PDB file as gemmi writes it, atoms N, CA and C in Angstrom:
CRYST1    1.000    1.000    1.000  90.00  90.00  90.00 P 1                      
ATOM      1  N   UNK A   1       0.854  -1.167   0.000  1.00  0.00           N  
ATOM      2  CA  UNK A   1       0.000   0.000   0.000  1.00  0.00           C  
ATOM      3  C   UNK A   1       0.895   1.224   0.000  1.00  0.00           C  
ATOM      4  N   UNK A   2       0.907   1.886  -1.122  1.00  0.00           N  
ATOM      5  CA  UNK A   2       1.355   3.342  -1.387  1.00  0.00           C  
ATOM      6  C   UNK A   2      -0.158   4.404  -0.855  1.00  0.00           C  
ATOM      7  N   UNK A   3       0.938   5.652   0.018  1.00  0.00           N  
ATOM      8  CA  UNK A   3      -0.508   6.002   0.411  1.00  0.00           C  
ATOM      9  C   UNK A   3       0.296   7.849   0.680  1.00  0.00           C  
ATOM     10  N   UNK A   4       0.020   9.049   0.615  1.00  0.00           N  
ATOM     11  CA  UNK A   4       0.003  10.027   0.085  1.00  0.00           C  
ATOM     12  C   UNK A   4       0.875  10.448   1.208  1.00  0.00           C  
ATOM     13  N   UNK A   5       2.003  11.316   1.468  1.00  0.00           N  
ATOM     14  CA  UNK A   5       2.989  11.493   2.540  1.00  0.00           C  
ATOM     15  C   UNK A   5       2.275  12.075   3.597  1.00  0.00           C  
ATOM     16  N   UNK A   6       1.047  13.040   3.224  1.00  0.00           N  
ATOM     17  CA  UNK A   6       0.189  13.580   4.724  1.00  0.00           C  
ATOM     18  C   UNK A   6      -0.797  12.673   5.259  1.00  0.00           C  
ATOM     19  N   UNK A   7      -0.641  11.198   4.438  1.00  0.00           N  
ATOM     20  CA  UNK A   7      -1.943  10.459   5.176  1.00  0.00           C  
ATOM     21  C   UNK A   7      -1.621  10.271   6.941  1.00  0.00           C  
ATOM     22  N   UNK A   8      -2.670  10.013   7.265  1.00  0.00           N  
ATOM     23  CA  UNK A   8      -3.152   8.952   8.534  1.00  0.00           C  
ATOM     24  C   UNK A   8      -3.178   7.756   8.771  1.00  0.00           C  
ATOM     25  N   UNK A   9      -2.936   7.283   9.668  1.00  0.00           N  
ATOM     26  CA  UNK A   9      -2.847   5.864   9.647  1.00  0.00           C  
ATOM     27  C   UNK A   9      -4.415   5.363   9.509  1.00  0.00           C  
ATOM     28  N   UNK A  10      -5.475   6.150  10.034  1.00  0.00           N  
ATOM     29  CA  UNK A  10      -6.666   5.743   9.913  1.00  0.00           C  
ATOM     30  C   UNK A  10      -7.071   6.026   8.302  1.00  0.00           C  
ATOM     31  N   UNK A  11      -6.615   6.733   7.786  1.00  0.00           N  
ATOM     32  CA  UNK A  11      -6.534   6.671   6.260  1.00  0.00           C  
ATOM     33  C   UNK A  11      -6.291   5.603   5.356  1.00  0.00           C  
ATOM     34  N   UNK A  12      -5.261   5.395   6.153  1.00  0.00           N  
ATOM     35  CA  UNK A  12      -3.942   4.065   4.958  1.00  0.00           C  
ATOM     36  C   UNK A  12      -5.075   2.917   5.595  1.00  0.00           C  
ATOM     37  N   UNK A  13      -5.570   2.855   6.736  1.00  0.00           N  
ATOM     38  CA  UNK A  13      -5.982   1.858   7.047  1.00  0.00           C  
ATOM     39  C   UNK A  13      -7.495   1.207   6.368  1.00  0.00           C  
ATOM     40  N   UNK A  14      -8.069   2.171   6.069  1.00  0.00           N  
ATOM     41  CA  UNK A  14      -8.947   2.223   5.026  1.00  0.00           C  
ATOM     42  C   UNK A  14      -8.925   1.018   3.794  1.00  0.00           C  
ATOM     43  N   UNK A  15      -7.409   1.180   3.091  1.00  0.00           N  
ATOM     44  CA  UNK A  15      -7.167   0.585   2.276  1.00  0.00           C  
ATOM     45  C   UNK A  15      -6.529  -0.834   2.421  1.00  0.00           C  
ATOM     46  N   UNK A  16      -6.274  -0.675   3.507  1.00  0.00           N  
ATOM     47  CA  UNK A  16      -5.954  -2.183   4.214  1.00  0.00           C  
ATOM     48  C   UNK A  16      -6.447  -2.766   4.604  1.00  0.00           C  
ATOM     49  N   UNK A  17      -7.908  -2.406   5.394  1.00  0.00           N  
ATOM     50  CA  UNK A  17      -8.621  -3.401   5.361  1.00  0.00           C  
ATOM     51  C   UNK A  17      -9.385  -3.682   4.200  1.00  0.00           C  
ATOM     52  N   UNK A  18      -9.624  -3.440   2.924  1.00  0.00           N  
ATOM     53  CA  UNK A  18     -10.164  -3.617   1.917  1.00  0.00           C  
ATOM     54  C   UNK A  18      -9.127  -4.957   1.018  1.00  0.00           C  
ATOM     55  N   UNK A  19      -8.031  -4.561   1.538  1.00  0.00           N  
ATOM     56  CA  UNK A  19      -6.869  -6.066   0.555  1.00  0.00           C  
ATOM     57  C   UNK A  19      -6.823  -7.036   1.539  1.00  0.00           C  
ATOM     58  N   UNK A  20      -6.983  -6.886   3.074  1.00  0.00           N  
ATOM     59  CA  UNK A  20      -7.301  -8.088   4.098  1.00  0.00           C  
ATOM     60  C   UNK A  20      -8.480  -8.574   3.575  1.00  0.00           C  
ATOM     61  N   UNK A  21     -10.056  -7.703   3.117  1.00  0.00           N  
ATOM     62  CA  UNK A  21     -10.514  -8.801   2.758  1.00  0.00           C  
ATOM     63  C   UNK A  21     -10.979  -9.644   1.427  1.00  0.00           C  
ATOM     64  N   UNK A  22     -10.384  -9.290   0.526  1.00  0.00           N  
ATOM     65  CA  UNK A  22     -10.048  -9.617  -0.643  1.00  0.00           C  
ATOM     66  C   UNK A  22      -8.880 -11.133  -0.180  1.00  0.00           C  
ATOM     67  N   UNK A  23      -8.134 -10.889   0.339  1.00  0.00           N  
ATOM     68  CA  UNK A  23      -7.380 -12.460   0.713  1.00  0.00           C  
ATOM     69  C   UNK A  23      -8.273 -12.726   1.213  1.00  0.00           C  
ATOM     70  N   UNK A  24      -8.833 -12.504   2.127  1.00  0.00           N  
ATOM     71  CA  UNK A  24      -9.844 -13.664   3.258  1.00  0.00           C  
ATOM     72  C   UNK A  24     -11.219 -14.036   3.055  1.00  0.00           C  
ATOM     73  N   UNK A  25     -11.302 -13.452   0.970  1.00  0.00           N  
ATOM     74  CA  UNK A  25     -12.100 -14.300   0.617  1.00  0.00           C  
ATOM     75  C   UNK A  25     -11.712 -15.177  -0.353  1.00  0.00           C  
ATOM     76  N   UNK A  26     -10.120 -15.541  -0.371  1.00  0.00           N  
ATOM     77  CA  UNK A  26      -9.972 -16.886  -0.904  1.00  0.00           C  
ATOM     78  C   UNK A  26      -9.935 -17.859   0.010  1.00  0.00           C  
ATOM     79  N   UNK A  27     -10.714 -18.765  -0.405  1.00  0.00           N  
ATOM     80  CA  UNK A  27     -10.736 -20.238   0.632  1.00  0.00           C  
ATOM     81  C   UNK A  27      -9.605 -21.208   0.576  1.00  0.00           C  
ATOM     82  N   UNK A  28      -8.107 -20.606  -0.249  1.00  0.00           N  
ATOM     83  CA  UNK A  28      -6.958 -20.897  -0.173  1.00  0.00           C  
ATOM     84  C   UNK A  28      -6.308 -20.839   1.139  1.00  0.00           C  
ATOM     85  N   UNK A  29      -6.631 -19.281   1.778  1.00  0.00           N  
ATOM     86  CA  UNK A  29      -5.769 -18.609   2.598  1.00  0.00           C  
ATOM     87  C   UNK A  29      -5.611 -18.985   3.809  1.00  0.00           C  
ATOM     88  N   UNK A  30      -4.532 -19.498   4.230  1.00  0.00           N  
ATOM     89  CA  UNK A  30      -4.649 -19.821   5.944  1.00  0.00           C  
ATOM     90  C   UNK A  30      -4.032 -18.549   6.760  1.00  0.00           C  
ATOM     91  N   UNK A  31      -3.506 -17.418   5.994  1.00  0.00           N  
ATOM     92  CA  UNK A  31      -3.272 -16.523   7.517  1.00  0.00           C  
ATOM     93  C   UNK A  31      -2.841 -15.267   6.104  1.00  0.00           C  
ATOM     94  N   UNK A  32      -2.676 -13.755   6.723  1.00  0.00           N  
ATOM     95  CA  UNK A  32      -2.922 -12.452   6.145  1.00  0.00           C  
ATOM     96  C   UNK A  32      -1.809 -11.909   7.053  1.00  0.00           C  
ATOM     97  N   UNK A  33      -0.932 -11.205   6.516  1.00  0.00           N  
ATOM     98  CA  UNK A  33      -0.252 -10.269   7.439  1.00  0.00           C  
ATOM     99  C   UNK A  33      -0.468  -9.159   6.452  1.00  0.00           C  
ATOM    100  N   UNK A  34       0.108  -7.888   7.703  1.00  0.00           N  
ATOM    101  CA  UNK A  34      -0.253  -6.584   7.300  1.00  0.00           C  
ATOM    102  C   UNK A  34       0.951  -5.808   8.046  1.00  0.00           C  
ATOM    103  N   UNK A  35       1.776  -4.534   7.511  1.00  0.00           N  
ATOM    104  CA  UNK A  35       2.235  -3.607   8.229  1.00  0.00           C  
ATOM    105  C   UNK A  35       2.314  -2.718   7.928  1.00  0.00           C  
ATOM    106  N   UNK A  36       1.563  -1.459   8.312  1.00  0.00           N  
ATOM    107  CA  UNK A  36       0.770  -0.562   8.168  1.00  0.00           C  
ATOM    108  C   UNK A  36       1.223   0.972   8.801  1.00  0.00           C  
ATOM    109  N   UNK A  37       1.523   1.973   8.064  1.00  0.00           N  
ATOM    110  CA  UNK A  37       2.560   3.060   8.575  1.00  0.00           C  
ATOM    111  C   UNK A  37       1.483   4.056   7.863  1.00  0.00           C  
ATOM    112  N   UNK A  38       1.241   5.504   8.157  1.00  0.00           N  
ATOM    113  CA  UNK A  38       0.589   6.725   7.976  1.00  0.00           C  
ATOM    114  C   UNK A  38       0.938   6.961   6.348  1.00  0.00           C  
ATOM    115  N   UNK A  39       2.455   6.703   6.165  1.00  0.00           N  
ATOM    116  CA  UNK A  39       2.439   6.779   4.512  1.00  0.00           C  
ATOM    117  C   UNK A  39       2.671   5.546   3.861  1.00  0.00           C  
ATOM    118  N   UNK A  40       1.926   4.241   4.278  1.00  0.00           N  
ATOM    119  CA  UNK A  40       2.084   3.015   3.361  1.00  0.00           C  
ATOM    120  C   UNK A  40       1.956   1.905   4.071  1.00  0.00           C  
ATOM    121  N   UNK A  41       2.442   0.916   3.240  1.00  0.00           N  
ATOM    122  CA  UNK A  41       2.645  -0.353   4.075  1.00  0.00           C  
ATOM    123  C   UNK A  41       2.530  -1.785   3.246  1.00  0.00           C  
ATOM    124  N   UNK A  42       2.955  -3.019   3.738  1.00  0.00           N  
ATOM    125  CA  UNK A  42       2.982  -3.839   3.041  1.00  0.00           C  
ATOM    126  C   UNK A  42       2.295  -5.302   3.630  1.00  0.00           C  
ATOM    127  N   UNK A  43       2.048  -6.359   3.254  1.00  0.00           N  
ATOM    128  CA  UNK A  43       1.610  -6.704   3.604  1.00  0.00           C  
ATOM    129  C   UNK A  43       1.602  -9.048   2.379  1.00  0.00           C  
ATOM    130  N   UNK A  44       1.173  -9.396   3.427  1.00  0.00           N  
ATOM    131  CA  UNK A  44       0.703 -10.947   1.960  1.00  0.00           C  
ATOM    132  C   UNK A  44      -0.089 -12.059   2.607  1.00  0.00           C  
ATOM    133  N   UNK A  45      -0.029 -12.977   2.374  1.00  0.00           N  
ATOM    134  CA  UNK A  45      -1.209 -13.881   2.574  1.00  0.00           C  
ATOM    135  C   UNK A  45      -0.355 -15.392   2.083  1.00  0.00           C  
ATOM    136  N   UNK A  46      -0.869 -16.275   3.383  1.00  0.00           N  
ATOM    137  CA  UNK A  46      -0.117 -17.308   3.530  1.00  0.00           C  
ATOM    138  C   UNK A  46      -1.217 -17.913   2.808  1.00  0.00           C  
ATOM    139  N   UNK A  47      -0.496 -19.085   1.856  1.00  0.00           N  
ATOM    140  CA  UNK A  47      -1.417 -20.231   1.622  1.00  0.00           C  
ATOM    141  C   UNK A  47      -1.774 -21.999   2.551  1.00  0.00           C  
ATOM    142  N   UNK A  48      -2.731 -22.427   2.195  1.00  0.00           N  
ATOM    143  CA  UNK A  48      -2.643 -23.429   2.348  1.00  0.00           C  
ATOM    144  C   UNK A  48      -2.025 -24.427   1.834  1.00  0.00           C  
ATOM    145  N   UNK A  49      -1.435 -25.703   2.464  1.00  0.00           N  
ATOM    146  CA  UNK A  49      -0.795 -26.398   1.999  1.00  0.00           C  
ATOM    147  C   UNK A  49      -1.682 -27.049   0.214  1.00  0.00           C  
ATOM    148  N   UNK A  50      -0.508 -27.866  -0.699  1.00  0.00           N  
ATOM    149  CA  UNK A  50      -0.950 -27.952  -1.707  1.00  0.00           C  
ATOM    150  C   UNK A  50      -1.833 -28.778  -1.328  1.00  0.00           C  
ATOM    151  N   UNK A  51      -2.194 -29.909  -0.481  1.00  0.00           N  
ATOM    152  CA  UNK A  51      -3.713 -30.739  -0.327  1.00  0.00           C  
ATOM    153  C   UNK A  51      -4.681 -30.262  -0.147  1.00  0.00           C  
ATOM    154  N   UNK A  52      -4.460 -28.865   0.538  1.00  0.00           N  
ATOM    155  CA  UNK A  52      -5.994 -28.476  -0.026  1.00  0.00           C  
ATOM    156  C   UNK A  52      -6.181 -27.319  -0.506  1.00  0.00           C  
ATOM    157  N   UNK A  53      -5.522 -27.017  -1.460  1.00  0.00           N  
ATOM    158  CA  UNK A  53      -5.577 -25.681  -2.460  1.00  0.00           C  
ATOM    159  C   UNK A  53      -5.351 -26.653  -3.766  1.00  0.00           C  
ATOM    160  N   UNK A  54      -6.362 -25.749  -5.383  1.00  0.00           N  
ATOM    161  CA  UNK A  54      -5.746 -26.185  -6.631  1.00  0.00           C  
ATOM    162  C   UNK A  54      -4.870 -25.318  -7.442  1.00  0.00           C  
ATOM    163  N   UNK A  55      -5.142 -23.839  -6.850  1.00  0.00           N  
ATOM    164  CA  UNK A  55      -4.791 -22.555  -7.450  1.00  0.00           C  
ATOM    165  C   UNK A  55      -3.274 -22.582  -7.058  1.00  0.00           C  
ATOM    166  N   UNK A  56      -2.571 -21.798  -8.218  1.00  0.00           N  
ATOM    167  CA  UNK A  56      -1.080 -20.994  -7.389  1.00  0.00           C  
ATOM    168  C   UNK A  56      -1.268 -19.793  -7.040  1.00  0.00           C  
ATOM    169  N   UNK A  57       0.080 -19.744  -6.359  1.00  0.00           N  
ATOM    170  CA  UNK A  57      -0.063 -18.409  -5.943  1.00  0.00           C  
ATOM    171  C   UNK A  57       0.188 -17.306  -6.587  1.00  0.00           C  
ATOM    172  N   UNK A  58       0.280 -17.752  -7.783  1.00  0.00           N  
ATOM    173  CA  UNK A  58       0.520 -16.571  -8.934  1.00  0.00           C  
ATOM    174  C   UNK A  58      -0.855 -16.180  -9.740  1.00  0.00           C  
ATOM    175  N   UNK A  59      -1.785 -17.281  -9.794  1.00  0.00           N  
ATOM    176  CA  UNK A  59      -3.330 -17.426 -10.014  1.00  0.00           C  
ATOM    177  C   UNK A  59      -4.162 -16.586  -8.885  1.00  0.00           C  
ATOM    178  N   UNK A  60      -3.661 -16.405  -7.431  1.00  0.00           N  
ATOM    179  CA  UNK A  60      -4.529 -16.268  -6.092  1.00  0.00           C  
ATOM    180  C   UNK A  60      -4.059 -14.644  -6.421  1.00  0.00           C  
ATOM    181  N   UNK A  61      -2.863 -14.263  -6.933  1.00  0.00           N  
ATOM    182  CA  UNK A  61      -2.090 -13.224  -7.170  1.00  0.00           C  
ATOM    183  C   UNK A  61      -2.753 -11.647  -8.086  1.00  0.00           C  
ATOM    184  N   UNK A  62      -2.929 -12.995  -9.336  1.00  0.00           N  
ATOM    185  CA  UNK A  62      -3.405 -12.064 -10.096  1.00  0.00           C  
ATOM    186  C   UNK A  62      -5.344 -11.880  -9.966  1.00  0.00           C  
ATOM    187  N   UNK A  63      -6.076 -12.752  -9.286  1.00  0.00           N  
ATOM    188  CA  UNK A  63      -7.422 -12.819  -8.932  1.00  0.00           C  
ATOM    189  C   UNK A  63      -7.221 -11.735  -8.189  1.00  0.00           C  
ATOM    190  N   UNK A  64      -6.864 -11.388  -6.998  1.00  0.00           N  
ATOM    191  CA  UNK A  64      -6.465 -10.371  -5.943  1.00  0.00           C  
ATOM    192  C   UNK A  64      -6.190  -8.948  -6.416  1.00  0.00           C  
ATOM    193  N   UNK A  65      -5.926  -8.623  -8.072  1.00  0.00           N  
ATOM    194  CA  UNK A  65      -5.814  -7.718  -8.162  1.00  0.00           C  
ATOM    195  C   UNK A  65      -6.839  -7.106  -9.010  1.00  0.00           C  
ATOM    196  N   UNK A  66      -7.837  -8.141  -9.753  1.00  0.00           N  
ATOM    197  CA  UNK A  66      -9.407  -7.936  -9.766  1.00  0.00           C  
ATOM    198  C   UNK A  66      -9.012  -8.097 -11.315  1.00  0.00           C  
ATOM    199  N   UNK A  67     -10.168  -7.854 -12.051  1.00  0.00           N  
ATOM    200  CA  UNK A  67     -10.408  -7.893 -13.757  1.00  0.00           C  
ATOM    201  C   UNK A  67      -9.373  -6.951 -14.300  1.00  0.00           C  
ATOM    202  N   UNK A  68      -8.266  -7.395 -15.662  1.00  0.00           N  
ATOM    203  CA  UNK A  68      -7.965  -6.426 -16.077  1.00  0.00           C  
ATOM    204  C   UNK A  68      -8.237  -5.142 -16.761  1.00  0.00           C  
ATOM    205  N   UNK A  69      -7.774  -4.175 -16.574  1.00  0.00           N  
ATOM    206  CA  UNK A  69      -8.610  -3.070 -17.492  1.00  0.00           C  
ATOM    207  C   UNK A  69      -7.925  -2.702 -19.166  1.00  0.00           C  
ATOM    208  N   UNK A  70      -9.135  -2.518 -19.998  1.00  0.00           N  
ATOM    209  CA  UNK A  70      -8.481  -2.329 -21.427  1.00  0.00           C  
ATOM    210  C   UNK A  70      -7.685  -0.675 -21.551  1.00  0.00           C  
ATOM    211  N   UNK A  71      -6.532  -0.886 -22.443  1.00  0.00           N  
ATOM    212  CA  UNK A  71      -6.281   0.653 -22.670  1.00  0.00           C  
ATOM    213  C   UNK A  71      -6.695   1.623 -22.648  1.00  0.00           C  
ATOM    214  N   UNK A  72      -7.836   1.733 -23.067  1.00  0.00           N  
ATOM    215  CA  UNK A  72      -8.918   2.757 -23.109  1.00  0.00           C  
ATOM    216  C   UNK A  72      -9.366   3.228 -21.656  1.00  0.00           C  
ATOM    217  N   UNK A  73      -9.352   2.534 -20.396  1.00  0.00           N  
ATOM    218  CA  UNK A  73      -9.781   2.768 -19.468  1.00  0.00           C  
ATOM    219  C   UNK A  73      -8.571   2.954 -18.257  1.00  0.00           C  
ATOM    220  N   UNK A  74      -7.295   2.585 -18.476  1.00  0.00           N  
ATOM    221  CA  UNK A  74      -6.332   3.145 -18.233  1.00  0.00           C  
ATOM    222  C   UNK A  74      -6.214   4.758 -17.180  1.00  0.00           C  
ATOM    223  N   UNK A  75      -5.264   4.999 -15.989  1.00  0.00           N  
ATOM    224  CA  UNK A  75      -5.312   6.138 -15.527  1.00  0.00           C  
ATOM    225  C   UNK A  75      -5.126   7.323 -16.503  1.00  0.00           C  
ATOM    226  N   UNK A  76      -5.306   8.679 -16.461  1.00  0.00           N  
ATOM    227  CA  UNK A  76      -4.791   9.262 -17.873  1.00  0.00           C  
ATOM    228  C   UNK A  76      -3.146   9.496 -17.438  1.00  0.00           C  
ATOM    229  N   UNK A  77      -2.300   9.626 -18.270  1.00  0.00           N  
ATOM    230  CA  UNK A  77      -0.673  10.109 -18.168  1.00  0.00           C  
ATOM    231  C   UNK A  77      -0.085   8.517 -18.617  1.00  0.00           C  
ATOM    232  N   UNK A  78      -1.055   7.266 -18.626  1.00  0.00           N  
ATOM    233  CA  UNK A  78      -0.171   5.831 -18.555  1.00  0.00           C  
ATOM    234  C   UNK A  78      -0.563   5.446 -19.899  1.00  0.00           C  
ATOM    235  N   UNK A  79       1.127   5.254 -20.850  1.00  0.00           N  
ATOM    236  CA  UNK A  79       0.839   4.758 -21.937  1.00  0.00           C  
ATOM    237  C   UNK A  79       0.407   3.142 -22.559  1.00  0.00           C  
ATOM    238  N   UNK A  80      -0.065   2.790 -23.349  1.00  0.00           N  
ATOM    239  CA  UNK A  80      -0.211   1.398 -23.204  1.00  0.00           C  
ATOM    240  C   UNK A  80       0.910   0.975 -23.431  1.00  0.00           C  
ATOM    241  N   UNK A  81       1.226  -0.376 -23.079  1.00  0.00           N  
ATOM    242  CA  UNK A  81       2.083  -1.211 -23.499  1.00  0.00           C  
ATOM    243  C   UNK A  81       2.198  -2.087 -24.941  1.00  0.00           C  
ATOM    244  N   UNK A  82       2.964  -1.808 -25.467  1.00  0.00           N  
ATOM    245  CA  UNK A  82       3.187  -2.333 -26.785  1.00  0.00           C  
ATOM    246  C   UNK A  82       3.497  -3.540 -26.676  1.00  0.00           C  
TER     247      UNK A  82                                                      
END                                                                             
């Protein structure tokens, strides 16, 4: 979590609990860490062993960061990728 140099921690925290529960609605996940500072913070999500998960964690990875968006819908200033 990138978060604006005058934030709050009750600010940043906002956005942290929103990616806690995005992991803790995969039924992969056995545990979530978080560390959480006024301008940022980082954070990941333990899996379950492979017996009872089918997904990787590169699959749980990119689900977590939601539908991709087309060029067109892009922030403005970001060029597409060729």
């Amino acid at each position: 979590v990138q978060a604006a140099p005058n934030s709050t921690i009750d600010q940043t925290r906002l956005y942290a609990t929103e990616i806690h529960d995005v992991y803790k609605s995969f039924p992969e996940t056995a545990g979530i860490f978080q560390l959480m500072f006024p301008s940022g913070g980082f954070g990941g999500m333990v899996t379950k062993p492979w017996s009872e998960r089918t997904k990787t964690t590169q699959q749980l990875l990119m689900e977590s960061m939601g539908p991709a968006r087309p060029a067109a819908l892009r922030a403005s200033g970001q060029r597409p990728v060729r």
